[in-house]
Amino acid sequence: WEMVVNKDHHADLGINELECMINLLDEGNATTEVNTIACSAVWTVAVSQVPRRELAKSGCMEALMIMLQRTLKAKISAPEAPPDKEAKPDKDKPPKPPAPTDKAEKGVMTSEEREDMQFRCLGALGISVIERICRKHLIEEQPTLNL
């Protein structure tokens, strides 16, 4: 993430780094939080022409479409109960660790996670379609897509 936020570093990104980002888009490899960061990284890199073309050649458009479709099919988990405002912290007990952000069951996310992931997927796809090779890969993945 730190390399991609500075456009001057985009030229330093090789195919291995780009493929690593694409692999993190895969649900089986990472938590929803990591998927979201990877999607953001792809979106950020896609503003530069050379990495955008390399991403397309490496299957990124297909991975983004799969992730977008996965968010549309995801089960929405019940919202967590808000913390009890009346409860006072016990100074003698250590604070509870934060609950893990990813769900144990695959394909389950909160509505906020789903919206965030869709926003980032569409952002990455939106900036990518300015490139002919990216459009070609999207149309091959989704033949009914009208670009």
mmCIF file of N, CA, C and O in Angstrom, residues 42 46 48-58 60-62 64-65 124-142 145 147:
data_model
loop_
_atom_site.group_PDB
_atom_site.id
_atom_site.type_symbol
_atom_site.label_atom_id
_atom_site.label_comp_id
_atom_site.label_asym_id
_atom_site.label_seq_id
_atom_site.Cartn_x
_atom_site.Cartn_y
_atom_site.Cartn_z
ATOM 1 N N VAL A 42 -4.969 -1.509 -6.070
ATOM 2 C CA VAL A 42 -5.158 -1.668 -7.516
ATOM 3 C C VAL A 42 -5.727 -0.379 -8.108
ATOM 4 O O VAL A 42 -5.265 0.110 -9.143
ATOM 5 N N ALA A 46 -3.829 1.921 -10.847
ATOM 6 C CA ALA A 46 -4.467 1.967 -12.171
ATOM 7 C C ALA A 46 -4.483 3.364 -12.782
ATOM 8 O O ALA A 46 -4.781 3.512 -13.965
ATOM 9 N N SER A 48 -1.876 5.014 -13.383
ATOM 10 C CA SER A 48 -0.673 5.079 -14.218
ATOM 11 C C SER A 48 -0.797 4.073 -15.362
ATOM 12 O O SER A 48 -1.173 2.918 -15.150
ATOM 13 N N GLN A 49 -0.461 4.499 -16.550
ATOM 14 C CA GLN A 49 -0.691 3.702 -17.751
ATOM 15 C C GLN A 49 0.037 2.353 -17.754
ATOM 16 O O GLN A 49 -0.581 1.329 -18.026
ATOM 17 N N VAL A 50 1.325 2.345 -17.478
ATOM 18 C CA VAL A 50 2.085 1.094 -17.570
ATOM 19 C C VAL A 50 1.586 0.056 -16.560
ATOM 20 O O VAL A 50 1.287 -1.087 -16.951
ATOM 21 N N PRO A 51 1.455 0.394 -15.268
ATOM 22 C CA PRO A 51 0.928 -0.614 -14.342
ATOM 23 C C PRO A 51 -0.502 -1.038 -14.692
ATOM 24 O O PRO A 51 -0.859 -2.202 -14.524
ATOM 25 N N ARG A 52 -1.310 -0.125 -15.200
ATOM 26 C CA ARG A 52 -2.690 -0.452 -15.574
ATOM 27 C C ARG A 52 -2.702 -1.533 -16.655
ATOM 28 O O ARG A 52 -3.462 -2.492 -16.584
ATOM 29 N N ARG A 53 -1.830 -1.403 -17.634
ATOM 30 C CA ARG A 53 -1.740 -2.414 -18.704
ATOM 31 C C ARG A 53 -1.246 -3.750 -18.159
ATOM 32 O O ARG A 53 -1.735 -4.808 -18.535
ATOM 33 N N GLU A 54 -0.260 -3.684 -17.256
ATOM 34 C CA GLU A 54 0.262 -4.918 -16.658
ATOM 35 C C GLU A 54 -0.792 -5.606 -15.789
ATOM 36 O O GLU A 54 -0.890 -6.828 -15.762
ATOM 37 N N LEU A 55 -1.569 -4.811 -15.072
ATOM 38 C CA LEU A 55 -2.651 -5.383 -14.264
ATOM 39 C C LEU A 55 -3.637 -6.125 -15.153
ATOM 40 O O LEU A 55 -4.076 -7.236 -14.828
ATOM 41 N N ALA A 56 -3.977 -5.520 -16.290
ATOM 42 C CA ALA A 56 -4.925 -6.164 -17.208
ATOM 43 C C ALA A 56 -4.365 -7.477 -17.738
ATOM 44 O O ALA A 56 -5.072 -8.493 -17.776
ATOM 45 N N LYS A 57 -3.099 -7.473 -18.121
ATOM 46 C CA LYS A 57 -2.469 -8.691 -18.641
ATOM 47 C C LYS A 57 -2.385 -9.787 -17.582
ATOM 48 O O LYS A 57 -2.333 -10.969 -17.910
ATOM 49 N N SER A 58 -2.362 -9.404 -16.319
ATOM 50 C CA SER A 58 -2.211 -10.371 -15.228
ATOM 51 C C SER A 58 -3.537 -10.871 -14.655
ATOM 52 O O SER A 58 -3.553 -11.555 -13.642
ATOM 53 N N CYS A 60 -6.229 -8.916 -13.634
ATOM 54 C CA CYS A 60 -6.817 -8.066 -12.604
ATOM 55 C C CYS A 60 -8.269 -7.711 -12.898
ATOM 56 O O CYS A 60 -9.105 -7.672 -11.991
ATOM 57 N N MET A 61 -8.594 -7.446 -14.164
ATOM 58 C CA MET A 61 -9.972 -7.067 -14.498
ATOM 59 C C MET A 61 -10.925 -8.198 -14.132
ATOM 60 O O MET A 61 -11.995 -7.973 -13.557
ATOM 61 N N GLU A 62 -10.497 -9.413 -14.432
ATOM 62 C CA GLU A 62 -11.305 -10.580 -14.115
ATOM 63 C C GLU A 62 -11.459 -10.734 -12.600
ATOM 64 O O GLU A 62 -12.549 -11.003 -12.100
ATOM 65 N N LEU A 64 -11.279 -8.381 -10.322
ATOM 66 C CA LEU A 64 -12.159 -7.330 -9.809
ATOM 67 C C LEU A 64 -13.623 -7.653 -10.077
ATOM 68 O O LEU A 64 -14.481 -7.427 -9.226
ATOM 69 N N MET A 65 -13.914 -8.177 -11.258
ATOM 70 C CA MET A 65 -15.306 -8.539 -11.576
ATOM 71 C C MET A 65 -15.786 -9.672 -10.676
ATOM 72 O O MET A 65 -16.930 -9.654 -10.204
ATOM 73 N N ALA A 124 -11.767 1.004 -9.141
ATOM 74 C CA ALA A 124 -10.646 0.401 -9.873
ATOM 75 C C ALA A 124 -11.063 0.049 -11.303
ATOM 76 O O ALA A 124 -10.304 0.286 -12.253
ATOM 77 N N LEU A 125 -12.258 -0.493 -11.462
ATOM 78 C CA LEU A 125 -12.737 -0.824 -12.801
ATOM 79 C C LEU A 125 -12.969 0.447 -13.619
ATOM 80 O O LEU A 125 -12.637 0.498 -14.812
ATOM 81 N N GLY A 126 -13.522 1.462 -12.978
ATOM 82 C CA GLY A 126 -13.822 2.706 -13.678
ATOM 83 C C GLY A 126 -12.596 3.395 -14.248
ATOM 84 O O GLY A 126 -12.615 3.875 -15.384
ATOM 85 N N ILE A 127 -11.522 3.440 -13.486
ATOM 86 C CA ILE A 127 -10.300 4.081 -13.982
ATOM 87 C C ILE A 127 -9.618 3.191 -15.020
ATOM 88 O O ILE A 127 -8.933 3.672 -15.915
ATOM 89 N N SER A 128 -9.845 1.891 -14.939
ATOM 90 C CA SER A 128 -9.188 0.949 -15.848
ATOM 91 C C SER A 128 -9.796 0.943 -17.246
ATOM 92 O O SER A 128 -9.091 0.679 -18.227
ATOM 93 N N VAL A 129 -11.079 1.217 -17.366
ATOM 94 C CA VAL A 129 -11.720 1.090 -18.679
ATOM 95 C C VAL A 129 -11.266 2.157 -19.679
ATOM 96 O O VAL A 129 -11.618 2.060 -20.858
ATOM 97 N N ILE A 130 -10.468 3.114 -19.246
ATOM 98 C CA ILE A 130 -9.941 4.072 -20.218
ATOM 99 C C ILE A 130 -8.897 3.411 -21.117
ATOM 100 O O ILE A 130 -8.580 3.928 -22.183
ATOM 101 N N GLU A 131 -8.404 2.257 -20.685
ATOM 102 C CA GLU A 131 -7.380 1.516 -21.432
ATOM 103 C C GLU A 131 -8.042 0.432 -22.282
ATOM 104 O O GLU A 131 -8.825 -0.372 -21.772
ATOM 105 N N ARG A 132 -7.733 0.398 -23.554
ATOM 106 C CA ARG A 132 -8.347 -0.575 -24.474
ATOM 107 C C ARG A 132 -8.142 -2.014 -24.002
ATOM 108 O O ARG A 132 -9.081 -2.814 -24.030
ATOM 109 N N ILE A 133 -6.947 -2.356 -23.562
ATOM 110 C CA ILE A 133 -6.680 -3.732 -23.133
ATOM 111 C C ILE A 133 -7.531 -4.121 -21.919
ATOM 112 O O ILE A 133 -7.981 -5.247 -21.792
ATOM 113 N N CYS A 134 -7.790 -3.163 -21.051
ATOM 114 C CA CYS A 134 -8.640 -3.438 -19.886
ATOM 115 C C CYS A 134 -10.080 -3.680 -20.319
ATOM 116 O O CYS A 134 -10.735 -4.598 -19.832
ATOM 117 N N ARG A 135 -10.563 -2.863 -21.249
ATOM 118 C CA ARG A 135 -11.923 -3.071 -21.769
ATOM 119 C C ARG A 135 -12.038 -4.437 -22.426
ATOM 120 O O ARG A 135 -13.030 -5.147 -22.249
ATOM 121 N N LYS A 136 -10.996 -4.814 -23.170
ATOM 122 C CA LYS A 136 -10.999 -6.122 -23.845
ATOM 123 C C LYS A 136 -11.136 -7.249 -22.822
ATOM 124 O O LYS A 136 -11.936 -8.166 -22.993
ATOM 125 N N HIS A 137 -10.369 -7.174 -21.739
ATOM 126 C CA HIS A 137 -10.431 -8.222 -20.714
ATOM 127 C C HIS A 137 -11.784 -8.234 -20.009
ATOM 128 O O HIS A 137 -12.308 -9.294 -19.675
ATOM 129 N N LEU A 138 -12.358 -7.067 -19.776
ATOM 130 C CA LEU A 138 -13.673 -7.004 -19.134
ATOM 131 C C LEU A 138 -14.750 -7.613 -20.021
ATOM 132 O O LEU A 138 -15.613 -8.351 -19.548
ATOM 133 N N ILE A 139 -14.693 -7.311 -21.309
ATOM 134 C CA ILE A 139 -15.699 -7.839 -22.225
ATOM 135 C C ILE A 139 -15.538 -9.350 -22.376
ATOM 136 O O ILE A 139 -16.526 -10.072 -22.475
ATOM 137 N N GLU A 140 -14.302 -9.840 -22.363
ATOM 138 C CA GLU A 140 -14.086 -11.289 -22.415
ATOM 139 C C GLU A 140 -14.652 -11.954 -21.160
ATOM 140 O O GLU A 140 -15.215 -13.052 -21.237
ATOM 141 N N GLU A 141 -14.497 -11.310 -20.005
ATOM 142 C CA GLU A 141 -15.016 -11.854 -18.741
ATOM 143 C C GLU A 141 -16.539 -11.782 -18.710
ATOM 144 O O GLU A 141 -17.194 -12.686 -18.215
ATOM 145 N N GLN A 142 -17.093 -10.699 -19.202
ATOM 146 C CA GLN A 142 -18.549 -10.463 -19.177
ATOM 147 C C GLN A 142 -19.001 -10.096 -20.598
ATOM 148 O O GLN A 142 -19.116 -8.912 -20.926
ATOM 149 N N LEU A 145 -21.469 -7.322 -21.227
ATOM 150 C CA LEU A 145 -21.111 -5.990 -20.757
ATOM 151 C C LEU A 145 -21.078 -5.029 -21.931
ATOM 152 O O LEU A 145 -20.498 -5.324 -22.968
ATOM 153 N N LEU A 147 -19.723 -1.642 -23.089
ATOM 154 C CA LEU A 147 -18.825 -0.503 -22.808
ATOM 155 C C LEU A 147 -18.735 0.387 -24.025
ATOM 156 O O LEU A 147 -18.324 0.118 -25.028
#
